Short mmCIF file of C-alpha atoms and ligand atoms in Angstrom, two decimals:
data_model
loop_
_atom_site.label_atom_id
_atom_site.label_comp_id
_atom_site.label_asym_id
_atom_site.label_seq_id
_atom_site.Cartn_x
_atom_site.Cartn_y
_atom_site.Cartn_z
CA MET F 1 -19.97 -121.75 86.98
CA SER F 2 -18.38 -125.03 87.92
CA ALA F 3 -18.97 -125.02 91.62
CA ASP F 4 -21.07 -123.50 94.42
CA TYR F 5 -18.99 -120.40 95.36
CA ARG F 6 -21.65 -119.01 97.83
CA PRO F 7 -19.78 -119.75 100.95
CA MET F 8 -16.64 -118.06 99.39
CA TRP F 9 -18.78 -114.99 98.46
CA GLN F 10 -20.25 -114.97 101.93
CA GLN F 11 -16.85 -115.14 103.52
CA LEU F 12 -15.89 -112.08 101.42
CA GLY F 13 -18.87 -110.12 102.84
CA LEU F 14 -20.63 -109.85 99.39
CA ASP F 15 -24.40 -109.25 99.06
CA LEU F 16 -25.50 -112.51 97.41
CA ASP F 17 -28.83 -111.32 96.25
CA ALA F 18 -27.33 -108.34 94.51
CA LEU F 19 -24.66 -110.56 93.13
CA ASP F 20 -27.19 -113.07 91.74
CA ALA F 21 -28.95 -110.08 89.99
CA LEU F 22 -25.67 -108.93 88.42
CA LEU F 23 -24.56 -112.28 87.32
CA GLY F 24 -27.91 -112.98 85.69
CA VAL F 25 -27.58 -109.73 83.63
CA LEU F 26 -23.91 -110.37 82.80
CA GLY F 27 -24.50 -114.05 81.70
CA GLN F 28 -27.44 -113.05 79.50
CA ALA F 29 -25.39 -110.17 77.81
CA TYR F 30 -22.39 -112.41 77.21
CA GLN F 31 -24.69 -114.97 75.59
CA ASP F 32 -26.31 -112.40 73.31
CA ILE F 33 -23.34 -110.44 72.42
CA PHE F 34 -20.29 -112.89 72.25
CA LEU F 35 -21.72 -116.36 71.74
CA SER F 36 -24.03 -115.30 68.97
CA GLN F 37 -21.12 -114.11 66.79
CA GLN F 38 -20.32 -116.08 63.68
CA LYS F 39 -16.92 -117.46 62.71
CA ARG F 40 -15.20 -116.98 66.02
CA PRO F 41 -11.64 -118.41 66.50
CA GLU F 42 -11.93 -121.72 68.24
CA ASN F 43 -9.46 -120.66 70.91
CA MET F 44 -11.79 -117.96 72.18
CA ALA F 45 -13.33 -120.86 74.15
CA TYR F 46 -10.65 -120.13 76.68
CA PHE F 47 -11.89 -116.63 77.18
CA ASP F 48 -15.50 -117.72 77.28
CA PHE F 49 -14.44 -119.99 80.09
CA VAL F 50 -12.63 -117.18 81.98
CA MET F 51 -15.68 -115.07 81.64
CA SER F 52 -18.01 -117.81 82.97
CA GLU F 53 -15.68 -118.22 85.95
CA VAL F 54 -14.74 -114.41 86.53
CA HIS F 55 -16.62 -114.40 89.82
CA GLY F 56 -15.94 -118.04 90.58
CA LEU F 57 -12.81 -119.96 89.87
CA ARG F 58 -10.57 -116.87 89.46
CA ILE F 59 -11.76 -115.59 92.79
CA LYS F 60 -11.07 -118.98 94.26
CA GLU F 61 -7.45 -118.81 92.87
CA LEU F 62 -7.05 -115.36 94.56
CA MET F 63 -8.30 -116.76 97.90
CA ASP F 64 -6.01 -119.76 97.50
CA ALA F 65 -3.15 -117.45 96.88
CA LYS F 66 -4.00 -115.40 99.94
CA ALA F 67 -4.22 -118.52 101.99
CA VAL F 68 -0.59 -119.25 101.49
CA GLY F 69 0.36 -115.67 102.29
CA ARG F 70 0.28 -113.99 98.80
CA LYS F 71 -1.25 -110.46 98.67
CA VAL F 72 -3.90 -109.19 96.26
CA PHE F 73 -3.72 -105.62 94.83
CA GLY F 74 -6.50 -103.93 93.05
CA SER F 75 -6.21 -101.14 90.67
CA PHE F 76 -8.07 -98.88 88.18
CA CYS F 77 -5.38 -97.50 86.05
CA VAL F 78 -2.58 -98.68 83.66
CA PHE F 79 -0.06 -96.53 85.47
CA VAL F 80 -0.06 -98.92 88.42
CA PRO F 81 2.98 -101.27 87.51
CA GLU F 82 2.18 -104.90 87.79
CA GLU F 83 5.98 -105.54 87.75
CA PHE F 84 6.37 -104.39 91.35
CA VAL F 85 3.45 -106.52 92.57
CA LEU F 86 4.76 -109.60 90.73
CA ALA F 87 8.20 -108.97 92.30
CA VAL F 88 6.80 -109.79 95.73
CA ASN F 89 4.78 -112.70 94.50
CA GLY F 90 1.61 -110.68 94.59
CA VAL F 91 -1.39 -110.62 92.35
CA LEU F 92 -2.53 -107.52 90.55
CA VAL F 93 -6.28 -107.35 89.37
CA GLY F 94 -8.28 -104.67 87.71
CA LEU F 95 -11.29 -103.79 89.68
CA CYS F 96 -14.86 -103.88 88.55
CA ALA F 97 -15.81 -100.49 86.90
CA GLY F 98 -17.74 -101.29 83.66
CA ALA F 99 -21.37 -101.64 84.47
CA GLU F 100 -24.24 -99.58 85.58
CA PHE F 101 -24.70 -101.27 88.93
CA GLY F 102 -25.24 -99.47 92.21
CA PHE F 103 -25.57 -96.11 90.57
CA ALA F 104 -28.39 -94.93 92.85
CA GLU F 105 -26.16 -95.65 95.90
CA ALA F 106 -23.16 -93.97 94.17
CA GLU F 107 -25.19 -90.83 93.30
CA LYS F 108 -25.87 -90.45 97.12
CA LEU F 109 -22.23 -89.73 97.56
CA LEU F 110 -21.09 -88.38 94.11
CA PRO F 111 -22.62 -85.73 91.75
CA THR F 112 -24.96 -87.17 89.12
CA ASN F 113 -22.64 -85.70 86.47
CA THR F 114 -19.69 -87.95 87.35
CA CYS F 115 -18.49 -90.28 84.63
CA SER F 116 -19.97 -93.77 84.54
CA LEU F 117 -16.53 -95.47 85.23
CA ILE F 118 -16.23 -93.72 88.60
CA LYS F 119 -19.94 -94.17 89.51
CA SER F 120 -19.49 -97.85 88.54
CA PHE F 121 -16.57 -98.57 91.01
CA MET F 122 -18.22 -96.70 93.72
CA GLY F 123 -21.55 -98.54 93.01
CA PHE F 124 -19.86 -101.99 93.02
CA GLY F 125 -18.12 -101.14 96.36
CA LEU F 126 -21.25 -99.67 97.97
CA THR F 127 -23.50 -102.67 96.95
CA LYS F 128 -20.90 -105.24 97.87
CA VAL F 129 -20.78 -107.09 94.53
CA CYS F 130 -17.19 -106.96 93.46
CA PRO F 131 -15.31 -109.94 94.81
CA TYR F 132 -11.95 -108.45 93.34
CA LEU F 133 -12.44 -105.45 95.62
CA ALA F 134 -13.39 -107.53 98.61
CA ALA F 135 -10.26 -109.83 98.03
CA SER F 136 -7.93 -106.90 97.68
CA ASP F 137 -5.34 -106.43 100.48
CA LEU F 138 -4.51 -103.07 98.98
CA VAL F 139 -6.51 -100.88 96.55
CA VAL F 140 -4.20 -98.61 94.60
CA GLY F 141 -5.75 -95.38 93.41
CA GLU F 142 -4.03 -92.56 91.43
CA THR F 143 -4.29 -88.83 90.87
CA THR F 144 -5.18 -88.87 87.16
CA CYS F 145 -8.47 -87.12 86.62
CA ASP F 146 -10.28 -84.89 89.16
CA GLY F 147 -13.20 -87.21 89.35
CA LYS F 148 -11.26 -90.32 90.23
CA LYS F 149 -8.82 -88.43 92.62
CA LYS F 150 -11.82 -86.79 94.58
CA ALA F 151 -13.90 -90.02 94.53
CA TYR F 152 -11.17 -92.03 96.19
CA GLU F 153 -11.36 -89.79 99.19
CA ILE F 154 -14.89 -91.16 99.63
CA PHE F 155 -14.06 -94.65 98.47
CA ALA F 156 -11.43 -95.05 101.18
CA ASP F 157 -14.32 -95.84 103.81
CA TYR F 158 -15.44 -98.84 101.70
CA VAL F 159 -12.17 -100.74 101.04
CA ASN F 160 -9.78 -102.65 103.26
CA GLN F 161 -6.85 -100.21 102.68
CA LEU F 162 -6.47 -97.56 99.99
CA TYR F 163 -3.20 -96.14 98.76
CA VAL F 164 -3.20 -93.20 96.30
CA MET F 165 -0.32 -92.63 93.97
CA ASP F 166 0.48 -89.15 92.86
CA LEU F 167 0.92 -89.09 89.06
CA PRO F 168 2.39 -86.30 87.02
CA GLN F 169 0.27 -84.31 84.57
CA LYS F 170 3.10 -82.97 82.35
CA LYS F 171 5.79 -84.76 80.30
CA THR F 172 8.64 -82.66 81.82
CA GLY F 173 11.83 -83.58 83.74
CA GLU F 174 10.02 -82.67 86.89
CA GLY F 175 7.11 -84.99 85.71
CA ARG F 176 9.38 -87.86 85.30
CA ALA F 177 11.19 -87.28 88.63
CA LEU F 178 7.75 -87.32 90.26
CA LEU F 179 6.81 -90.61 88.64
CA ARG F 180 10.11 -92.07 89.71
CA GLY F 181 9.63 -90.99 93.27
CA GLU F 182 6.11 -92.33 93.30
CA TYR F 183 7.10 -95.64 91.98
CA ARG F 184 9.86 -95.86 94.62
CA LYS F 185 7.18 -95.15 97.30
CA PHE F 186 4.82 -97.63 95.77
CA MET F 187 7.58 -100.29 95.93
CA ALA F 188 7.99 -99.66 99.54
CA GLN F 189 4.25 -99.96 100.09
CA VAL F 190 4.06 -103.10 98.22
CA GLU F 191 6.91 -104.51 100.34
CA GLN F 192 5.16 -103.45 103.52
CA VAL F 193 1.89 -105.02 102.54
CA SER F 194 3.46 -108.22 101.38
CA GLY F 195 6.14 -108.41 104.06
CA LYS F 196 8.58 -109.35 101.32
CA LYS F 197 11.51 -107.52 99.70
CA ILE F 198 11.73 -106.73 96.02
CA THR F 199 15.18 -108.01 94.90
CA ALA F 200 16.91 -107.48 91.52
CA ASP F 201 16.20 -111.12 90.64
CA SER F 202 12.50 -110.97 91.48
CA LEU F 203 12.07 -107.63 89.64
CA ARG F 204 13.97 -108.89 86.52
CA GLU F 205 11.62 -111.98 86.44
CA ALA F 206 8.53 -109.84 86.92
CA ILE F 207 9.59 -107.49 84.11
CA LYS F 208 9.90 -110.46 81.74
CA THR F 209 6.50 -111.87 82.83
CA VAL F 210 4.59 -108.59 82.12
CA ASN F 211 6.54 -108.02 78.96
CA ALA F 212 5.60 -111.43 77.64
CA LYS F 213 1.88 -110.63 78.38
CA ARG F 214 2.26 -107.29 76.39
CA ARG F 215 4.24 -108.87 73.64
CA ALA F 216 1.40 -111.44 73.08
CA MET F 217 -1.16 -108.56 72.94
CA GLN F 218 0.89 -106.74 70.55
CA ARG F 219 1.18 -109.82 68.25
CA LEU F 220 -2.56 -110.13 68.42
CA ALA F 221 -3.07 -106.39 67.56
CA LYS F 222 -0.86 -106.76 64.63
CA LEU F 223 -2.77 -109.67 63.20
CA ARG F 224 -6.08 -107.57 63.17
CA ALA F 225 -4.37 -105.47 60.41
CA ALA F 226 -5.02 -108.23 57.88
CA ASP F 227 -7.89 -107.94 55.45
CA PRO F 228 -10.19 -109.76 56.14
CA THR F 229 -9.50 -109.38 59.72
CA PRO F 230 -9.38 -112.83 61.47
CA ILE F 231 -10.99 -111.90 64.85
CA SER F 232 -13.91 -109.57 65.79
CA GLY F 233 -13.28 -106.37 67.67
CA LEU F 234 -15.50 -107.63 70.34
CA ASP F 235 -13.36 -110.86 70.87
CA ALA F 236 -10.23 -108.71 70.77
CA LEU F 237 -11.69 -106.18 73.32
CA LEU F 238 -12.55 -109.25 75.51
CA ALA F 239 -8.88 -110.36 75.46
CA ASN F 240 -7.86 -106.85 76.37
CA GLN F 241 -10.34 -106.86 79.29
CA VAL F 242 -9.13 -110.25 80.59
CA PHE F 243 -5.60 -108.94 80.45
CA PHE F 244 -6.40 -107.19 83.78
CA TYR F 245 -7.85 -110.22 85.53
CA ASP F 246 -6.17 -113.47 84.64
CA ASN F 247 -3.04 -115.26 85.83
CA PRO F 248 -0.31 -113.55 83.60
CA GLN F 249 1.52 -116.74 82.41
CA ARG F 250 -1.78 -118.65 81.55
CA PHE F 251 -3.17 -115.54 79.79
CA THR F 252 0.06 -115.13 77.73
CA ALA F 253 -0.02 -118.74 76.67
CA SER F 254 -3.82 -118.52 75.79
CA VAL F 255 -3.26 -115.38 73.58
CA GLU F 256 -0.21 -116.90 71.76
CA LYS F 257 -2.48 -119.81 70.93
CA ILE F 258 -5.18 -117.62 69.60
CA CYS F 259 -2.50 -115.86 67.55
CA ASP F 260 -1.31 -119.13 66.16
CA GLU F 261 -4.92 -119.84 64.98
CA LEU F 262 -5.33 -116.31 63.55
CA GLU F 263 -2.11 -116.69 61.54
CA THR F 264 -3.59 -119.85 59.98
CA ARG F 265 -6.83 -117.98 59.24
CA ILE F 266 -4.94 -115.14 57.45
CA LYS F 267 -3.07 -117.61 55.46
CA ASN F 268 -6.35 -119.19 54.38
CA LYS F 269 -7.96 -115.75 53.97
CA VAL F 270 -10.72 -116.49 56.62
CA GLY F 271 -12.14 -113.38 58.17
CA VAL F 272 -14.97 -112.59 60.71
CA SER F 273 -16.77 -110.09 58.63
CA ALA F 274 -18.18 -109.76 55.08
CA ASN F 275 -15.80 -108.69 52.31
CA GLY F 276 -15.50 -104.97 52.14
CA ALA F 277 -16.87 -104.36 55.81
CA PRO F 278 -15.84 -100.99 56.96
CA ARG F 279 -12.88 -101.19 59.29
CA ILE F 280 -13.10 -99.04 62.34
CA LEU F 281 -10.61 -97.90 64.93
CA VAL F 282 -11.91 -96.93 68.38
CA SER F 283 -10.14 -94.32 70.40
CA GLY F 284 -10.79 -92.78 73.79
CA CYS F 285 -11.94 -93.71 77.27
CA PRO F 286 -11.24 -97.28 78.57
CA MET F 287 -13.93 -99.90 78.40
CA ALA F 288 -13.82 -102.14 81.58
CA VAL F 289 -15.78 -105.39 81.68
CA PRO F 290 -18.75 -105.61 80.84
CA ASN F 291 -18.81 -102.34 78.81
CA TRP F 292 -19.47 -103.92 75.43
CA LYS F 293 -22.14 -101.53 74.13
CA THR F 294 -20.35 -99.53 71.47
CA TYR F 295 -18.44 -102.51 70.12
CA MET F 296 -21.70 -104.51 69.99
CA LEU F 297 -23.51 -101.77 68.01
CA VAL F 298 -20.72 -101.10 65.51
CA GLU F 299 -20.18 -104.74 64.75
CA GLN F 300 -23.91 -105.65 64.61
CA SER F 301 -24.21 -102.82 62.07
CA GLY F 302 -21.87 -104.69 59.69
CA ALA F 303 -18.44 -103.13 60.47
CA VAL F 304 -15.45 -104.61 62.12
CA ILE F 305 -13.29 -102.93 64.84
CA VAL F 306 -9.72 -103.43 64.03
CA GLY F 307 -7.97 -101.63 66.88
CA GLU F 308 -8.44 -99.65 70.16
CA GLU F 309 -6.43 -96.68 71.19
CA SER F 310 -7.52 -97.08 74.73
CA CYS F 311 -6.10 -98.22 78.18
CA VAL F 312 -8.10 -101.40 77.61
CA GLY F 313 -6.29 -101.81 74.34
CA GLU F 314 -3.15 -100.46 72.66
CA ARG F 315 -2.51 -97.60 75.29
CA GLY F 316 -2.27 -100.34 77.95
CA THR F 317 -0.31 -102.90 76.06
CA GLN F 318 2.06 -100.68 74.09
CA PHE F 319 5.72 -100.44 74.93
CA LEU F 320 7.96 -103.05 76.78
CA VAL F 321 10.22 -102.44 79.67
CA ASP F 322 13.97 -102.74 78.60
CA GLU F 323 15.14 -106.08 79.90
CA ASN F 324 18.84 -105.18 79.71
CA ALA F 325 19.24 -103.25 82.87
CA ALA F 326 21.74 -105.12 85.28
CA THR F 327 20.90 -103.22 88.63
CA MET F 328 17.92 -102.54 90.54
CA ASP F 329 18.24 -98.81 89.81
CA GLY F 330 18.51 -99.59 86.18
CA MET F 331 15.38 -101.75 86.20
CA ILE F 332 13.41 -99.06 88.04
CA GLU F 333 14.52 -96.44 85.50
CA ALA F 334 13.49 -98.78 82.63
CA ILE F 335 10.04 -99.13 84.25
CA VAL F 336 9.65 -95.44 84.67
CA ASP F 337 10.68 -94.99 81.03
CA ARG F 338 7.91 -97.39 79.88
CA TYR F 339 5.14 -95.91 81.88
CA PHE F 340 6.07 -92.23 81.40
CA ALA F 341 5.67 -92.78 77.61
CA LEU F 342 1.94 -93.47 78.04
CA ASP F 343 -0.23 -90.75 76.64
CA CYS F 344 -3.57 -90.60 78.66
CA ALA F 345 -5.47 -87.53 78.12
CA VAL F 346 -4.88 -86.31 81.67
CA PHE F 347 -1.43 -85.21 80.39
CA THR F 348 -1.10 -81.65 79.16
CA PRO F 349 -0.06 -81.09 76.49
CA ASN F 350 -0.49 -84.54 74.94
CA PRO F 351 0.58 -84.34 71.28
CA THR F 352 1.92 -87.88 70.99
CA ARG F 353 -1.71 -89.27 71.48
CA LEU F 354 -2.88 -87.47 68.37
CA GLU F 355 -0.01 -88.86 66.32
CA HIS F 356 -0.52 -92.30 67.77
CA ILE F 357 -4.19 -92.40 66.79
CA LYS F 358 -3.35 -91.44 63.16
CA GLN F 359 -0.64 -93.90 62.96
CA MET F 360 -2.87 -96.59 64.27
CA ALA F 361 -5.44 -95.84 61.65
CA ALA F 362 -2.79 -96.17 59.03
CA ASP F 363 -1.31 -99.47 60.60
CA TYR F 364 -4.61 -101.25 60.96
CA ARG F 365 -6.01 -99.96 57.66
CA ALA F 366 -8.93 -98.29 59.25
CA ASP F 367 -11.61 -96.66 57.03
CA GLY F 368 -12.70 -94.43 59.95
CA VAL F 369 -12.31 -93.66 63.71
CA ILE F 370 -14.90 -93.57 66.51
CA HIS F 371 -13.81 -91.32 69.32
CA TYR F 372 -15.47 -92.96 72.28
CA ASN F 373 -16.18 -90.65 75.21
CA LEU F 374 -17.85 -91.19 78.61
CA GLN F 375 -20.04 -88.35 79.44
CA PHE F 376 -18.51 -86.09 82.13
CA CYS F 377 -15.05 -87.32 81.34
CA GLY F 378 -13.33 -83.82 80.81
CA PRO F 379 -9.90 -85.00 79.64
CA TYR F 380 -11.12 -87.16 76.80
CA GLN F 381 -14.07 -84.88 75.84
CA VAL F 382 -11.82 -81.83 75.49
CA GLU F 383 -9.20 -83.83 73.60
CA SER F 384 -11.81 -85.29 71.21
CA GLY F 385 -11.70 -81.88 69.36
CA PRO F 386 -7.98 -81.86 68.56
CA VAL F 387 -8.10 -85.57 67.73
CA THR F 388 -10.93 -84.95 65.30
CA ALA F 389 -9.18 -81.99 63.59
CA LYS F 390 -5.97 -84.10 63.24
CA LEU F 391 -7.81 -86.95 61.65
CA LEU F 392 -9.93 -84.90 59.38
CA ASP F 393 -6.81 -83.17 58.28
CA ALA F 394 -5.52 -86.48 57.12
CA ASP F 395 -8.77 -87.30 55.42
CA ILE F 396 -9.85 -89.95 57.97
CA PRO F 397 -13.49 -89.81 58.77
CA VAL F 398 -14.33 -89.51 62.47
CA LEU F 399 -17.51 -89.92 64.59
CA ARG F 400 -17.66 -88.57 68.09
CA ILE F 401 -19.61 -90.45 70.51
CA ASP F 402 -20.47 -89.32 74.04
CA THR F 403 -22.20 -91.99 76.11
CA ASP F 404 -22.58 -93.77 79.44
CA TYR F 405 -23.23 -97.29 80.69
CA SER F 406 -26.99 -97.05 80.33
CA MET F 407 -28.79 -98.78 77.49
CA GLY F 408 -31.00 -95.65 77.12
CA ASP F 409 -29.18 -94.19 74.17
CA VAL F 410 -28.75 -97.52 72.04
CA GLU F 411 -31.15 -96.54 69.35
CA GLN F 412 -29.88 -93.12 68.98
CA LEU F 413 -26.25 -94.45 68.87
CA LYS F 414 -27.13 -97.18 66.50
CA THR F 415 -28.66 -94.55 64.01
CA ARG F 416 -25.52 -92.33 64.25
CA ILE F 417 -23.19 -95.18 63.93
CA GLN F 418 -25.01 -96.62 60.76
CA ALA F 419 -25.06 -93.15 59.32
CA PHE F 420 -21.34 -92.93 59.78
CA LEU F 421 -20.69 -96.40 58.22
CA GLU F 422 -22.86 -95.33 55.26
CA GLN F 423 -20.75 -92.19 54.89
CA ILE F 424 -17.58 -94.12 54.86
CA GLY F 425 -19.08 -96.66 52.31
CA ASN F 426 -19.83 -93.83 50.07
S1 LIG M 1 -4.24 -93.92 82.03
S2 LIG M 1 -7.40 -93.29 80.72
S3 LIG M 1 -6.85 -95.95 83.06
S4 LIG M 1 -6.59 -92.47 84.00
S5 LIG M 1 -13.12 -92.04 81.91
S6 LIG M 1 -12.23 -91.99 85.32
S7 LIG M 1 -10.25 -90.24 82.90
S8 LIG M 1 -13.39 -89.15 83.94
S9 LIG M 1 -10.07 -93.97 83.28
FE1 LIG M 1 -7.92 -93.87 82.82
FE2 LIG M 1 -5.45 -94.29 83.82
FE3 LIG M 1 -5.85 -92.45 81.99
FE4 LIG M 1 -5.97 -94.94 81.34
FE5 LIG M 1 -11.60 -90.00 84.66
FE6 LIG M 1 -12.36 -89.89 82.16
FE7 LIG M 1 -13.79 -91.24 83.90
FE8 LIG M 1 -11.34 -92.09 83.25
#
């Protein structure tokens, strides 16, 4: 890190010893997993810098923004529209939920058989190591899965202010009306917290900013269809993770720069993996920073990950908000349209997700799909059955993985992944 941020962390009420322990582990893991990769695009240096400053400079930027009256909103779900937050000149950040940290504390309040993502955000909150959470003026939860929705009831005691958005579970007219109503309530909430009005002009600008960010990620995703693929799955996952933390304009410009470099690589047939390396699509639960275990195991076993059907991936970056609406009502409808099309497994029934995974496997020329599931995540675990059936029906090999954030199953996973890659090779 470029400076001594201890006074800032202290001001945020963080536990400095616990934070030191976390940063030590994080720094070493980043070194071992990312910096040891061969043939990385040069422009990944930007993301290396962002990661090295994820608890430092970026938090300072948030604190500077707060000092001039801007508000910080934290969230855990891609259904929370960044457009409304930007429209009041606020900042939306994804909150820490990707590491096995503070689980012992979390398990005093939650059942042991709770998914790692939920235990992680509880753990980060309870042990006071998440500067994003501490900097948030409003934490936005949502009623997606039962685990999250119930955990927020307890989490409310550990955050500045928690607001829970009610989300639909069915893609019906009533479901869409519920989402529209909730988004209008959320707009009012954002206005109240920020003390600013959302205007047609500010919302139009915000829609363009978020669209640009998604467009850049869509461009990056398409470039991974090339053979050989010009960027590792790990580096692409990192870009998808940073999507939730960084300043949007700077992030967009950095991704576009990487894409320019990748286009040159494709022209020159420069790839990151050996010729004929198995191409894998990952589908399932989101992988928040620093959840890199499965990607590391797959790519260290000689395969390359070419896409992710996940909220930290294509489910989070697909679809743009229509920019042609002239009125405020029209823009809100366009935002509802975009988000209502997302196919998280909490929806029932959820047939578009199955089709989408099959389509992605074709688009990215995947040789096989790994369905990645966090243990105790009911929605994705149940849906992994129909997903598998759909893919096998189309002669696409599938491996179902159920895991958590611990490193205890690394050897077992490695064996299963290697056997799967061998099966694909045959
Ligand atoms: S839109 S995937 S970000 S809810 S892994 S906590 S579902 S038990 S994270 Fe998600 Fe929004 Fe859906 Fe995406 Fe529950 Fe499953 Fe845990 Fe999960």
